[in-house]
Structures are given as structure tokens and as C-alpha cells.
PDB file of C-alpha atoms in Angstrom:
ATOM      1  CA  MET G 290      61.601  59.550  43.650  1.00  0.00           C
ATOM      2  CA  ASP G 291      63.926  56.376  42.619  1.00  0.00           C
ATOM      3  CA  LYS G 292      62.967  54.017  44.445  1.00  0.00           C
ATOM      4  CA  THR G 293      58.377  54.777  42.289  1.00  0.00           C
ATOM      5  CA  MET G 294      60.438  54.595  38.618  1.00  0.00           C
ATOM      6  CA  LYS G 295      62.478  51.551  39.458  1.00  0.00           C
ATOM      7  CA  TRP G 296      58.776  48.817  40.446  1.00  0.00           C
ATOM      8  CA  SER G 297      56.972  51.184  37.364  1.00  0.00           C
ATOM      9  CA  PRO G 298      58.128  48.367  34.521  1.00  0.00           C
ATOM     10  CA  LEU G 299      56.718  45.608  36.261  1.00  0.00           C
ATOM     11  CA  ILE G 300      53.507  47.620  37.254  1.00  0.00           C
ATOM     12  CA  PHE G 301      53.488  47.376  33.879  1.00  0.00           C
ATOM     13  CA  ALA G 302      53.833  44.650  32.626  1.00  0.00           C
ATOM     14  CA  VAL G 303      51.382  43.355  35.690  1.00  0.00           C
ATOM     15  CA  LEU G 304      49.135  45.558  34.371  1.00  0.00           C
ATOM     16  CA  ALA G 305      49.042  44.544  30.889  1.00  0.00           C
ATOM     17  CA  ALA G 306      48.734  40.844  31.574  1.00  0.00           C
ATOM     18  CA  ILE G 307      45.182  41.498  33.341  1.00  0.00           C
ATOM     19  CA  LEU G 308      44.386  43.291  30.064  1.00  0.00           C
ATOM     20  CA  SER G 309      45.179  41.496  28.425  1.00  0.00           C
ATOM     21  CA  LEU G 310      43.792  38.968  30.210  1.00  0.00           C
ATOM     22  CA  SER G 311      40.734  40.351  30.684  1.00  0.00           C
ATOM     23  CA  SER G 312      40.410  41.226  27.414  1.00  0.00           C
ATOM     24  CA  CYS G 313      40.591  37.436  25.915  1.00  0.00           C
ATOM     25  CA  MET G 314      38.276  36.168  27.891  1.00  0.00           C
ATOM     26  CA  LYS G 315      35.554  38.882  26.913  1.00  0.00           C
ATOM     27  CA  GLU G 316      36.607  37.509  23.192  1.00  0.00           C
ATOM     28  CA  SER G 317      36.115  33.726  24.167  1.00  0.00           C
ATOM     29  CA  GLU G 318      32.077  35.471  25.867  1.00  0.00           C
ATOM     30  CA  THR G 319      30.933  36.237  22.310  1.00  0.00           C
ATOM     31  CA  ILE G 320      32.199  33.584  19.932  1.00  0.00           C
ATOM     32  CA  PRO G 321      28.371  31.182  20.193  1.00  0.00           C
ATOM     33  CA  THR G 322      28.290  27.827  20.472  1.00  0.00           C
ATOM     34  CA  GLN G 323      27.662  25.717  17.723  1.00  0.00           C
ATOM     35  CA  LYS G 324      24.687  23.563  18.476  1.00  0.00           C
ATOM     36  CA  LYS G 325      24.378  20.572  17.593  1.00  0.00           C
ATOM     37  CA  LYS G 326      23.049  19.160  14.526  1.00  0.00           C
ATOM     38  CA  HIS G 327      19.434  17.169  15.792  1.00  0.00           C
ATOM     39  CA  LEU G 328      17.878  13.925  14.059  1.00  0.00           C
ATOM     40  CA  GLU G 329      13.737  12.050  14.310  1.00  0.00           C
ATOM     41  CA  VAL G 330      14.763   8.751  13.164  1.00  0.00           C
ATOM     42  CA  VAL G 331      11.242   6.880  12.780  1.00  0.00           C
ATOM     43  CA  LEU G 332      11.690   3.095  12.366  1.00  0.00           C
ATOM     44  CA  ARG G 333       8.128   0.956  11.738  1.00  0.00           C
ATOM     45  CA  SER G 334       8.523  -0.065  15.567  1.00  0.00           C
ATOM     46  CA  GLN G 335      11.086  -0.197  18.273  1.00  0.00           C
ATOM     47  CA  GLU G 336      10.558  -4.453  19.066  1.00  0.00           C
ATOM     48  CA  GLY G 337      12.164  -7.375  18.048  1.00  0.00           C
ATOM     49  CA  ASP G 338      15.818  -8.221  17.389  1.00  0.00           C
ATOM     50  CA  TYR G 339      15.801  -6.401  14.545  1.00  0.00           C
ATOM     51  CA  TRP G 340      14.820  -3.106  15.009  1.00  0.00           C
ATOM     52  CA  LYS G 341      17.233  -2.983  18.383  1.00  0.00           C
ATOM     53  CA  THR G 342      19.933  -3.374  15.646  1.00  0.00           C
ATOM     54  CA  VAL G 343      19.577  -0.308  14.289  1.00  0.00           C
ATOM     55  CA  LYS G 344      18.435   1.587  16.617  1.00  0.00           C
ATOM     56  CA  MET G 345      22.553   0.865  18.107  1.00  0.00           C
ATOM     57  CA  GLY G 346      23.377   1.366  14.863  1.00  0.00           C
ATOM     58  CA  ALA G 347      21.262   4.599  13.739  1.00  0.00           C
ATOM     59  CA  GLU G 348      23.240   5.665  17.918  1.00  0.00           C
ATOM     60  CA  VAL G 349      26.446   4.724  16.606  1.00  0.00           C
ATOM     61  CA  ALA G 350      26.794   6.866  14.204  1.00  0.00           C
ATOM     62  CA  ALA G 351      25.126   9.643  16.245  1.00  0.00           C
ATOM     63  CA  LYS G 352      27.728   9.721  18.236  1.00  0.00           C
ATOM     64  CA  GLU G 353      30.879   9.120  15.301  1.00  0.00           C
ATOM     65  CA  PHE G 354      28.401  12.618  13.575  1.00  0.00           C
ATOM     66  CA  ASP G 355      28.332  14.877  16.696  1.00  0.00           C
ATOM     67  CA  VAL G 356      24.525  15.089  15.933  1.00  0.00           C
ATOM     68  CA  THR G 357      21.694  14.051  18.532  1.00  0.00           C
ATOM     69  CA  LEU G 358      18.934  11.385  17.783  1.00  0.00           C
ATOM     70  CA  ASP G 359      14.918  10.861  18.493  1.00  0.00           C
ATOM     71  CA  PHE G 360      13.450   8.136  18.192  1.00  0.00           C
ATOM     72  CA  ARG G 361      10.060   8.069  17.482  1.00  0.00           C
ATOM     73  CA  ALA G 362       7.647   4.171  16.474  1.00  0.00           C
ATOM     74  CA  PRO G 363       3.808   3.555  16.407  1.00  0.00           C
ATOM     75  CA  GLY G 364       3.361   0.627  18.694  1.00  0.00           C
ATOM     76  CA  ASP G 365       2.179  -2.302  15.977  1.00  0.00           C
ATOM     77  CA  GLU G 366       4.153  -2.881  12.666  1.00  0.00           C
ATOM     78  CA  ALA G 367       0.469  -2.109  10.641  1.00  0.00           C
ATOM     79  CA  ASP G 368      -0.025   1.248  12.434  1.00  0.00           C
ATOM     80  CA  VAL G 369       0.142   3.002   8.812  1.00  0.00           C
ATOM     81  CA  LYS G 370      -1.386   6.211  10.548  1.00  0.00           C
ATOM     82  CA  GLY G 371      -0.260   6.585  13.559  1.00  0.00           C
ATOM     83  CA  GLN G 372       2.897   6.189  11.845  1.00  0.00           C
ATOM     84  CA  ILE G 373       2.378   9.640   9.390  1.00  0.00           C
ATOM     85  CA  ALA G 374       1.057  11.233  12.859  1.00  0.00           C
ATOM     86  CA  LEU G 375       4.068  10.762  14.067  1.00  0.00           C
ATOM     87  CA  MET G 376       6.871  12.066  11.068  1.00  0.00           C
ATOM     88  CA  GLU G 377       3.881  15.252  11.169  1.00  0.00           C
ATOM     89  CA  GLN G 378       5.465  15.318  14.687  1.00  0.00           C
ATOM     90  CA  SER G 379       9.056  15.461  13.918  1.00  0.00           C
ATOM     91  CA  ILE G 380       8.757  17.612  10.975  1.00  0.00           C
ATOM     92  CA  GLY G 381       7.354  20.272  13.624  1.00  0.00           C
ATOM     93  CA  SER G 382      10.082  19.930  15.944  1.00  0.00           C
ATOM     94  CA  GLY G 383      11.921  22.061  12.817  1.00  0.00           C
ATOM     95  CA  PRO G 384      14.634  18.377  12.826  1.00  0.00           C
ATOM     96  CA  ASP G 385      17.967  18.956  10.866  1.00  0.00           C
ATOM     97  CA  GLY G 386      16.887  15.930   9.045  1.00  0.00           C
ATOM     98  CA  ILE G 387      15.093  12.312   9.280  1.00  0.00           C
ATOM     99  CA  VAL G 388      15.511   8.692   9.039  1.00  0.00           C
ATOM    100  CA  LEU G 389      12.796   7.034   8.068  1.00  0.00           C
ATOM    101  CA  ALA G 390      11.137   2.942   7.863  1.00  0.00           C
ATOM    102  CA  ALA G 391       8.282   3.512   6.646  1.00  0.00           C
ATOM    103  CA  ASN G 392       5.349   1.073   7.587  1.00  0.00           C
ATOM    104  CA  ASP G 393       3.637   1.793   4.093  1.00  0.00           C
ATOM    105  CA  TYR G 394       4.846   2.206   0.623  1.00  0.00           C
ATOM    106  CA  LYS G 395       2.379   4.939  -1.277  1.00  0.00           C
ATOM    107  CA  GLU G 396       1.256   5.573   2.295  1.00  0.00           C
ATOM    108  CA  LEU G 397       3.568   7.913   3.606  1.00  0.00           C
ATOM    109  CA  SER G 398       4.623   9.703   0.363  1.00  0.00           C
ATOM    110  CA  PRO G 399       2.684  12.650   0.656  1.00  0.00           C
ATOM    111  CA  VAL G 400       4.612  13.456   4.734  1.00  0.00           C
ATOM    112  CA  VAL G 401       7.489  12.811   3.187  1.00  0.00           C
ATOM    113  CA  ASP G 402       6.968  15.411   0.823  1.00  0.00           C
ATOM    114  CA  SER G 403       5.813  17.841   2.894  1.00  0.00           C
ATOM    115  CA  ALA G 404       9.407  17.624   5.493  1.00  0.00           C
ATOM    116  CA  ALA G 405      10.993  17.415   1.878  1.00  0.00           C
ATOM    117  CA  GLU G 406       9.011  20.901   0.756  1.00  0.00           C
ATOM    118  CA  ARG G 407       9.983  21.839   4.436  1.00  0.00           C
ATOM    119  CA  GLY G 408      13.566  22.048   3.081  1.00  0.00           C
ATOM    120  CA  ILE G 409      13.852  18.746   5.683  1.00  0.00           C
ATOM    121  CA  PRO G 410      15.672  16.180   4.089  1.00  0.00           C
ATOM    122  CA  VAL G 411      14.644  12.264   4.178  1.00  0.00           C
ATOM    123  CA  VAL G 412      16.852   9.240   3.881  1.00  0.00           C
ATOM    124  CA  THR G 413      14.400   6.048   3.917  1.00  0.00           C
ATOM    125  CA  ILE G 414      16.121   2.476   5.270  1.00  0.00           C
ATOM    126  CA  ASP G 415      14.384  -1.055   5.294  1.00  0.00           C
ATOM    127  CA  SER G 416      11.544   0.078   3.061  1.00  0.00           C
ATOM    128  CA  GLU G 417      11.362   2.162   0.316  1.00  0.00           C
ATOM    129  CA  VAL G 418       8.134   4.980  -0.124  1.00  0.00           C
ATOM    130  CA  SER G 419       6.746   6.226  -3.423  1.00  0.00           C
ATOM    131  CA  THR G 420       8.584   9.153  -3.888  1.00  0.00           C
ATOM    132  CA  ARG G 421      11.339  11.200  -5.679  1.00  0.00           C
ATOM    133  CA  LYS G 422      11.552  13.724  -3.140  1.00  0.00           C
ATOM    134  CA  ALA G 423      13.435  10.492  -0.346  1.00  0.00           C
ATOM    135  CA  LYS G 424      17.273  11.854  -0.664  1.00  0.00           C
ATOM    136  CA  SER G 425      18.574   8.330  -0.237  1.00  0.00           C
ATOM    137  CA  PHE G 426      16.695   4.786   0.133  1.00  0.00           C
ATOM    138  CA  ILE G 427      19.190   2.320   2.120  1.00  0.00           C
ATOM    139  CA  GLY G 428      18.774  -1.062   2.534  1.00  0.00           C
ATOM    140  CA  ALA G 429      18.803  -4.968   1.128  1.00  0.00           C
ATOM    141  CA  ASN G 430      17.592  -5.708  -2.001  1.00  0.00           C
ATOM    142  CA  ASN G 431      14.124  -7.539  -1.277  1.00  0.00           C
ATOM    143  CA  TYR G 432      13.313  -9.639  -4.837  1.00  0.00           C
ATOM    144  CA  GLU G 433      16.445 -10.997  -4.516  1.00  0.00           C
ATOM    145  CA  ALA G 434      16.841 -11.692  -0.944  1.00  0.00           C
ATOM    146  CA  GLY G 435      12.735 -12.907  -2.360  1.00  0.00           C
ATOM    147  CA  GLN G 436      15.208 -15.636  -4.920  1.00  0.00           C
ATOM    148  CA  LEU G 437      17.652 -16.294  -1.716  1.00  0.00           C
ATOM    149  CA  ALA G 438      14.858 -17.948   0.124  1.00  0.00           C
ATOM    150  CA  GLY G 439      13.565 -19.910  -3.114  1.00  0.00           C
ATOM    151  CA  ARG G 440      17.320 -21.590  -3.395  1.00  0.00           C
ATOM    152  CA  GLN G 441      18.043 -21.883  -0.205  1.00  0.00           C
ATOM    153  CA  LEU G 442      14.561 -24.301  -0.214  1.00  0.00           C
ATOM    154  CA  VAL G 443      14.551 -25.996  -2.897  1.00  0.00           C
ATOM    155  CA  LYS G 444      18.828 -26.903  -1.472  1.00  0.00           C
ATOM    156  CA  LEU G 445      16.913 -28.798   1.436  1.00  0.00           C
ATOM    157  CA  ALA G 446      13.693 -29.697   0.584  1.00  0.00           C
ATOM    158  CA  GLY G 447      13.729 -30.519  -3.134  1.00  0.00           C
ATOM    159  CA  THR G 448      12.393 -30.038  -6.796  1.00  0.00           C
ATOM    160  CA  LYS G 449       9.503 -31.308  -5.539  1.00  0.00           C
ATOM    161  CA  GLY G 450       7.026 -30.780  -2.518  1.00  0.00           C
ATOM    162  CA  ASN G 451       4.108 -28.815  -1.276  1.00  0.00           C
ATOM    163  CA  ILE G 452       5.052 -25.685   0.434  1.00  0.00           C
ATOM    164  CA  ALA G 453       2.903 -22.465   1.549  1.00  0.00           C
ATOM    165  CA  ILE G 454       4.019 -18.894   2.487  1.00  0.00           C
ATOM    166  CA  VAL G 455       4.418 -17.586   5.528  1.00  0.00           C
ATOM    167  CA  SER G 456       3.714 -13.200   5.198  1.00  0.00           C
ATOM    168  CA  PHE G 457       3.620 -10.481   6.545  1.00  0.00           C
ATOM    169  CA  LYS G 458       1.017  -7.501   5.798  1.00  0.00           C
ATOM    170  CA  GLN G 459      -1.096  -7.668   1.956  1.00  0.00           C
ATOM    171  CA  GLY G 460       0.473  -5.114  -0.269  1.00  0.00           C
ATOM    172  CA  GLU G 461       3.336  -4.415   1.888  1.00  0.00           C
ATOM    173  CA  ARG G 462       6.414  -3.779  -0.460  1.00  0.00           C
ATOM    174  CA  ASN G 463       8.844  -5.366   1.084  1.00  0.00           C
ATOM    175  CA  ALA G 464       6.198  -8.247   1.668  1.00  0.00           C
ATOM    176  CA  GLU G 465       5.261  -8.130  -1.993  1.00  0.00           C
ATOM    177  CA  LEU G 466       9.470  -8.163  -3.425  1.00  0.00           C
ATOM    178  CA  ARG G 467      10.074 -10.524  -0.924  1.00  0.00           C
ATOM    179  CA  GLU G 468       6.799 -12.941  -2.413  1.00  0.00           C
ATOM    180  CA  GLN G 469       7.660 -11.842  -5.646  1.00  0.00           C
ATOM    181  CA  GLY G 470      11.312 -13.009  -5.951  1.00  0.00           C
ATOM    182  CA  LEU G 471      10.914 -16.436  -3.810  1.00  0.00           C
ATOM    183  CA  LEU G 472       8.481 -17.319  -6.499  1.00  0.00           C
ATOM    184  CA  GLN G 473      10.712 -16.180  -9.689  1.00  0.00           C
ATOM    185  CA  GLU G 474      13.042 -18.477  -7.771  1.00  0.00           C
ATOM    186  CA  ILE G 475      10.996 -22.005  -7.380  1.00  0.00           C
ATOM    187  CA  SER G 476       9.053 -21.174 -10.423  1.00  0.00           C
ATOM    188  CA  LYS G 477      11.222 -23.086 -12.145  1.00  0.00           C
ATOM    189  CA  TYR G 478      10.870 -25.816 -10.939  1.00  0.00           C
ATOM    190  CA  PRO G 479       7.255 -27.373 -11.721  1.00  0.00           C
ATOM    191  CA  GLY G 480       7.531 -30.057  -8.911  1.00  0.00           C
ATOM    192  CA  ILE G 481       7.647 -27.399  -6.225  1.00  0.00           C
ATOM    193  CA  GLN G 482       3.421 -26.248  -5.390  1.00  0.00           C
ATOM    194  CA  VAL G 483       2.531 -23.306  -3.181  1.00  0.00           C
ATOM    195  CA  ILE G 484      -1.060 -24.906  -1.833  1.00  0.00           C
ATOM    196  CA  ALA G 485      -1.196 -21.646   1.032  1.00  0.00           C
ATOM    197  CA  LYS G 486       0.011 -18.128   1.537  1.00  0.00           C
ATOM    198  CA  VAL G 487      -1.105 -15.646   4.582  1.00  0.00           C
ATOM    199  CA  TYR G 488      -1.017 -12.511   6.507  1.00  0.00           C
ATOM    200  CA  THR G 489      -0.165 -12.214   9.734  1.00  0.00           C
ATOM    201  CA  LEU G 490       0.138  -8.639   9.625  1.00  0.00           C
ATOM    202  CA  THR G 491       3.478  -9.450  12.080  1.00  0.00           C
ATOM    203  CA  ASP G 492       2.537 -10.992  15.434  1.00  0.00           C
ATOM    204  CA  ARG G 493       3.232 -13.766  16.014  1.00  0.00           C
ATOM    205  CA  GLY G 494       0.551 -15.447  17.609  1.00  0.00           C
ATOM    206  CA  THR G 495      -1.498 -15.022  14.443  1.00  0.00           C
ATOM    207  CA  ALA G 496       1.216 -16.557  12.155  1.00  0.00           C
ATOM    208  CA  ASP G 497       1.047 -19.473  15.237  1.00  0.00           C
ATOM    209  CA  GLN G 498      -2.233 -19.706  14.750  1.00  0.00           C
ATOM    210  CA  LEU G 499      -2.180 -19.430  11.440  1.00  0.00           C
ATOM    211  CA  THR G 500       0.610 -22.527  10.374  1.00  0.00           C
ATOM    212  CA  GLN G 501      -0.846 -24.401  12.402  1.00  0.00           C
ATOM    213  CA  GLY G 502      -4.571 -24.574   9.896  1.00  0.00           C
ATOM    214  CA  ILE G 503      -1.906 -24.437   7.606  1.00  0.00           C
ATOM    215  CA  ILE G 504      -0.686 -27.858   8.144  1.00  0.00           C
ATOM    216  CA  GLU G 505      -3.823 -29.597   9.949  1.00  0.00           C
ATOM    217  CA  LYS G 506      -5.415 -28.999   5.957  1.00  0.00           C
ATOM    218  CA  TYR G 507      -2.171 -29.853   3.940  1.00  0.00           C
ATOM    219  CA  PRO G 508      -1.154 -33.363   6.120  1.00  0.00           C
ATOM    220  CA  HIS G 509       1.542 -33.235   3.333  1.00  0.00           C
ATOM    221  CA  LEU G 510       3.376 -29.907   3.340  1.00  0.00           C
ATOM    222  CA  ASP G 511       6.855 -30.405   2.747  1.00  0.00           C
ATOM    223  CA  GLY G 512       8.680 -26.409   3.426  1.00  0.00           C
ATOM    224  CA  ILE G 513       7.198 -23.217   5.477  1.00  0.00           C
ATOM    225  CA  VAL G 514       9.144 -19.414   3.671  1.00  0.00           C
ATOM    226  CA  ALA G 515       8.371 -16.614   6.392  1.00  0.00           C
ATOM    227  CA  LEU G 516       8.819 -13.222   5.110  1.00  0.00           C
ATOM    228  CA  ASN G 517       9.669 -11.306   7.807  1.00  0.00           C
ATOM    229  CA  GLU G 518      11.041 -11.598  12.174  1.00  0.00           C
ATOM    230  CA  MET G 519       7.448 -12.047  13.433  1.00  0.00           C
ATOM    231  CA  SER G 520       6.273 -14.437  11.151  1.00  0.00           C
ATOM    232  CA  SER G 521       8.869 -16.942  11.722  1.00  0.00           C
ATOM    233  CA  VAL G 522       9.348 -17.325  15.365  1.00  0.00           C
ATOM    234  CA  GLY G 523       5.531 -17.879  14.652  1.00  0.00           C
ATOM    235  CA  VAL G 524       5.806 -20.399  12.957  1.00  0.00           C
ATOM    236  CA  ALA G 525       8.087 -22.146  14.126  1.00  0.00           C
ATOM    237  CA  ASP G 526       6.014 -21.735  17.751  1.00  0.00           C
ATOM    238  CA  ALA G 527       3.767 -24.359  15.427  1.00  0.00           C
ATOM    239  CA  ILE G 528       6.206 -26.276  14.243  1.00  0.00           C
ATOM    240  CA  GLN G 529       8.307 -26.555  17.221  1.00  0.00           C
ATOM    241  CA  ARG G 530       5.113 -27.662  19.184  1.00  0.00           C
ATOM    242  CA  LEU G 531       3.576 -30.242  16.727  1.00  0.00           C
ATOM    243  CA  ASN G 532       6.936 -31.315  16.957  1.00  0.00           C
ATOM    244  CA  LEU G 533       7.745 -31.212  12.695  1.00  0.00           C
ATOM    245  CA  GLN G 534      10.758 -29.690  13.121  1.00  0.00           C
ATOM    246  CA  ASP G 535      12.127 -33.096  10.772  1.00  0.00           C
ATOM    247  CA  ARG G 536       9.622 -33.270   9.106  1.00  0.00           C
ATOM    248  CA  VAL G 537       9.043 -29.904   7.877  1.00  0.00           C
ATOM    249  CA  LYS G 538      12.079 -27.953   6.360  1.00  0.00           C
ATOM    250  CA  LEU G 539      11.460 -23.928   7.581  1.00  0.00           C
ATOM    251  CA  ILE G 540      12.981 -20.658   6.089  1.00  0.00           C
ATOM    252  CA  THR G 541      12.962 -18.088   7.684  1.00  0.00           C
ATOM    253  CA  PHE G 542      14.449 -13.832   7.511  1.00  0.00           C
ATOM    254  CA  ASP G 543      16.112 -12.278   9.670  1.00  0.00           C
ATOM    255  CA  SER G 544      18.742 -13.021  12.779  1.00  0.00           C
ATOM    256  CA  THR G 545      17.286 -13.258  16.156  1.00  0.00           C
ATOM    257  CA  SER G 546      18.612 -14.430  18.550  1.00  0.00           C
ATOM    258  CA  GLU G 547      15.685 -17.450  19.481  1.00  0.00           C
ATOM    259  CA  GLU G 548      16.266 -18.034  16.372  1.00  0.00           C
ATOM    260  CA  LEU G 549      19.724 -18.410  15.593  1.00  0.00           C
ATOM    261  CA  GLU G 550      18.631 -20.261  18.310  1.00  0.00           C
ATOM    262  CA  LEU G 551      16.164 -22.122  16.882  1.00  0.00           C
ATOM    263  CA  LEU G 552      18.642 -22.642  13.709  1.00  0.00           C
ATOM    264  CA  GLN G 553      20.842 -24.545  16.343  1.00  0.00           C
ATOM    265  CA  GLU G 554      18.093 -27.337  17.572  1.00  0.00           C
ATOM    266  CA  GLY G 555      17.425 -28.204  14.146  1.00  0.00           C
ATOM    267  CA  VAL G 556      13.957 -26.451  13.672  1.00  0.00           C
ATOM    268  CA  ILE G 557      14.681 -23.711  11.299  1.00  0.00           C
ATOM    269  CA  GLN G 558      17.074 -25.255   8.593  1.00  0.00           C
ATOM    270  CA  ALA G 559      18.202 -21.656   7.123  1.00  0.00           C
ATOM    271  CA  THR G 560      17.537 -18.010   7.975  1.00  0.00           C
ATOM    272  CA  ILE G 561      17.980 -14.793   5.516  1.00  0.00           C
ATOM    273  CA  ILE G 562      19.089 -12.078   6.990  1.00  0.00           C
ATOM    274  CA  GLN G 563      20.421  -8.460   6.280  1.00  0.00           C
ATOM    275  CA  ASN G 564      22.423  -5.753   7.912  1.00  0.00           C
ATOM    276  CA  PRO G 565      20.046  -3.917  10.232  1.00  0.00           C
ATOM    277  CA  PHE G 566      23.124  -1.920  12.038  1.00  0.00           C
ATOM    278  CA  SER G 567      24.727  -0.706   8.799  1.00  0.00           C
ATOM    279  CA  ILE G 568      21.364   0.125   7.395  1.00  0.00           C
ATOM    280  CA  GLY G 569      20.110   2.367  11.140  1.00  0.00           C
ATOM    281  CA  TYR G 570      24.334   3.388  10.740  1.00  0.00           C
ATOM    282  CA  LEU G 571      24.387   4.567   6.906  1.00  0.00           C
ATOM    283  CA  GLY G 572      20.889   6.051   7.604  1.00  0.00           C
ATOM    284  CA  VAL G 573      22.537   8.917   9.994  1.00  0.00           C
ATOM    285  CA  LYS G 574      25.183   9.447   8.636  1.00  0.00           C
ATOM    286  CA  ASN G 575      23.653   9.792   4.893  1.00  0.00           C
ATOM    287  CA  ALA G 576      21.004  12.319   6.546  1.00  0.00           C
ATOM    288  CA  VAL G 577      23.425  14.433   8.422  1.00  0.00           C
ATOM    289  CA  GLU G 578      25.916  14.635   4.681  1.00  0.00           C
ATOM    290  CA  ALA G 579      22.532  15.206   3.213  1.00  0.00           C
ATOM    291  CA  SER G 580      21.553  18.529   6.364  1.00  0.00           C
ATOM    292  CA  ASN G 581      25.085  19.416   5.507  1.00  0.00           C
ATOM    293  CA  GLY G 582      23.996  19.705   1.478  1.00  0.00           C
ATOM    294  CA  LYS G 583      26.337  16.940   0.351  1.00  0.00           C
ATOM    295  CA  LYS G 584      25.804  14.894  -2.208  1.00  0.00           C
ATOM    296  CA  ILE G 585      24.492  11.813  -0.931  1.00  0.00           C
ATOM    297  CA  PRO G 586      23.644   8.305  -2.879  1.00  0.00           C
ATOM    298  CA  ASP G 587      20.015   6.714  -4.205  1.00  0.00           C
ATOM    299  CA  ARG G 588      20.246   3.501  -3.169  1.00  0.00           C
ATOM    300  CA  VAL G 589      22.237   1.852  -0.762  1.00  0.00           C
ATOM    301  CA  ASP G 590      21.893  -1.680  -1.194  1.00  0.00           C
ATOM    302  CA  THR G 591      23.361  -3.850   2.538  1.00  0.00           C
ATOM    303  CA  GLY G 592      23.290  -7.011   1.250  1.00  0.00           C
ATOM    304  CA  THR G 593      21.159 -10.208   2.376  1.00  0.00           C
ATOM    305  CA  LYS G 594      22.564 -13.174   3.393  1.00  0.00           C
ATOM    306  CA  ALA G 595      21.756 -16.830   3.847  1.00  0.00           C
ATOM    307  CA  ILE G 596      23.067 -19.242   7.624  1.00  0.00           C
ATOM    308  CA  ASP G 597      22.545 -22.330   8.292  1.00  0.00           C
ATOM    309  CA  LEU G 598      24.045 -24.289  10.502  1.00  0.00           C
ATOM    310  CA  SER G 599      26.980 -25.822   8.088  1.00  0.00           C
ATOM    311  CA  ASN G 600      27.877 -22.072   7.967  1.00  0.00           C
ATOM    312  CA  MET G 601      26.671 -19.328  10.641  1.00  0.00           C
ATOM    313  CA  PHE G 602      29.919 -19.501  12.630  1.00  0.00           C
ATOM    314  CA  TRP G 603      32.181 -18.612  10.423  1.00  0.00           C
ATOM    315  CA  SER G 604      34.164 -15.176  11.726  1.00  0.00           C
ATOM    316  CA  ASP G 605      32.548 -12.797   9.034  1.00  0.00           C
ATOM    317  CA  ASN G 606      28.918 -13.965   9.142  1.00  0.00           C
ATOM    318  CA  GLN G 607      29.539 -13.677  13.486  1.00  0.00           C
ATOM    319  CA  LYS G 608      29.970 -10.588  13.242  1.00  0.00           C
ATOM    320  CA  LEU G 609      27.419  -9.705  10.599  1.00  0.00           C
ATOM    321  CA  LEU G 610      24.591 -11.700  13.163  1.00  0.00           C
ATOM    322  CA  PHE G 611      26.384  -9.607  16.759  1.00  0.00           C
ATOM    323  CA  PRO G 612      28.002  -6.422  14.995  1.00  0.00           C
ATOM    324  CA  PHE G 613      27.776  -3.926  18.759  1.00  0.00           C
ATOM    325  CA  ILE G 614      29.684  -7.658  20.541  1.00  0.00           C
ATOM    326  CA  LYS G 615      33.687  -6.389  19.942  1.00  0.00           C
TER     327      LYS G 615
END
């Protein structure tokens, strides 16, 4: 009897520990795992260095804010109906938010309104949409970017001469704003004449062919301003093939690895760069905050900068040109 009584406290202690552990296990089992927020990212395209860099920025933000992403994009930037269909799929998947780089200013408005009606916040990046239902726009001021291109043209080609504008899509808002800014800037110089304007539909081969046609028709061409990435490299193809890099000054947009190489080779004289990494990053960041009910800014201007051989190796510019290289 004495022996049994001696061991009782130990037995009770063990039993108490087991019961306590069991209680903790049951308690932990009942705590639900919090589901990550999910965002849909609908881009104009997934091709080209520009959009790949936008995607990188979005992925970095997704990791930082602990959300999942699905990327969608039409096969062709000119495929507006295809992008609308992708937006409808994104809305139907019931995401916590959508990040949209719209292929058309007006045509994408109804589908953005539809998302808003379902309580899904939409943050637009790179290109705006004609609706007040979008929570925010993140991207460059394209009118000012056009003005900057005009200043570079005057700096490199002078205040007199014949120039051509190689745009990408008639009626596309980014294209229109860049063109308006460019024309406003060069209107200060009556000696500069715009003798041709063409649209490439963001196709490199078309840009090449149209540029060759312009040069054949106007052999005394002094400069060309190309208003987006694919138009830029297509124009450069034609100038290089015709060996006119020492005569025709070329101002481009964006900062693909190929454009930077052409800049060093003297085929391109200057390029207007945006900040695609920040555009992708801030698009996801603002969409997450909007999904949490936080107030986000109506507009975020991510800026533009003119890059040429004299400044492309500056450390600050290298960070813009290669944001994903540590």
C-alpha cells in the first residue's frame, strides 16, 4: 500500500502531461489554415523583354506579399477580343484582385466595370482604361514620354530635317499620347517636317517593311521615332540592312537587350525607357492593398528616361536597365 501511494504523484503527472498534449493537438487541429490571396494578371503580351520584366516585378511582389498569381495574355497585342475573353475568364475564377495591362482604352472598359460590380478590384498598369471603376493606374506619362523623344530627336538630328513616325496601333491610347507629345515638342521647330507616319500593329517584320518603304520614297530622310519595342527593333533591322545608321537618326522606346546592343553599335541613337519592373511590382502591391480594403493612389507615375551612349553605363541607369540583376 505504501509503495502504491509513493508512485501515485508520478502517475498523475504523466497522465496530466498526456491530457495536456492531447488537448493542444486537438486545439491545433481545429485552427484553419489561412488561404493565400489570389490575383489574376492579364497582360497585353507575354512576349518581349518589356513584358517579361513586368512579369518579374509582379512575381517579386507576389512573393513579398504572400499571394499567388496566374498570368494571362493574348497571342497578339492587337487581339482585343481575345484579351476581353481572358478578362472574363479571370473574373469567373473569382480572384481577390486583377492587374490589367489593357490592349484598348475603350473596349476593355465594360469588362473592368463587370469586375468592379462583382467586388473584384482592378488595377491597371502600363495602359489606361476609359472607366472610373479601375482602382488605380500605374505606368509612365506617355505624353511626357513623347515630348522626351522629341527633345532627343532635336538634340541628335537638329532643328531642320525630314522625319518619320513609326507607331504601333492607330487609336491605341499609349500610341496616341506618345505621338501627341512628340508632335507638340517638334512643333517648336518649323524646320522639322513629318513626312510619313505608319502603324506596325506591334509586328517587327511589318515595321521593317514599312521603314524600307519610307526610305525608298523619301531618300533624304533625317530621322525616325519608333514608339514601342517591336516597332523599334523592326525599324533598326531596316536601317542596319540598308547601312543607313550613320545618316538616319533613330529614337526608340524601351530597353530590350537587343535595343541596348544596337545603341552601342550606333544603329539606335537614343531610347526612351520606362520602368517595367516597378510597373509589375506596384501593380501587384496595389491590387493586394485594394483587396484588403486599403485606399490606394489613383495614379502612380513610374517615370521615363532618355538613354544614350553617354549615360547608359551610369549606375542609376544600369539599375533601371537591368533591375533583376543584383
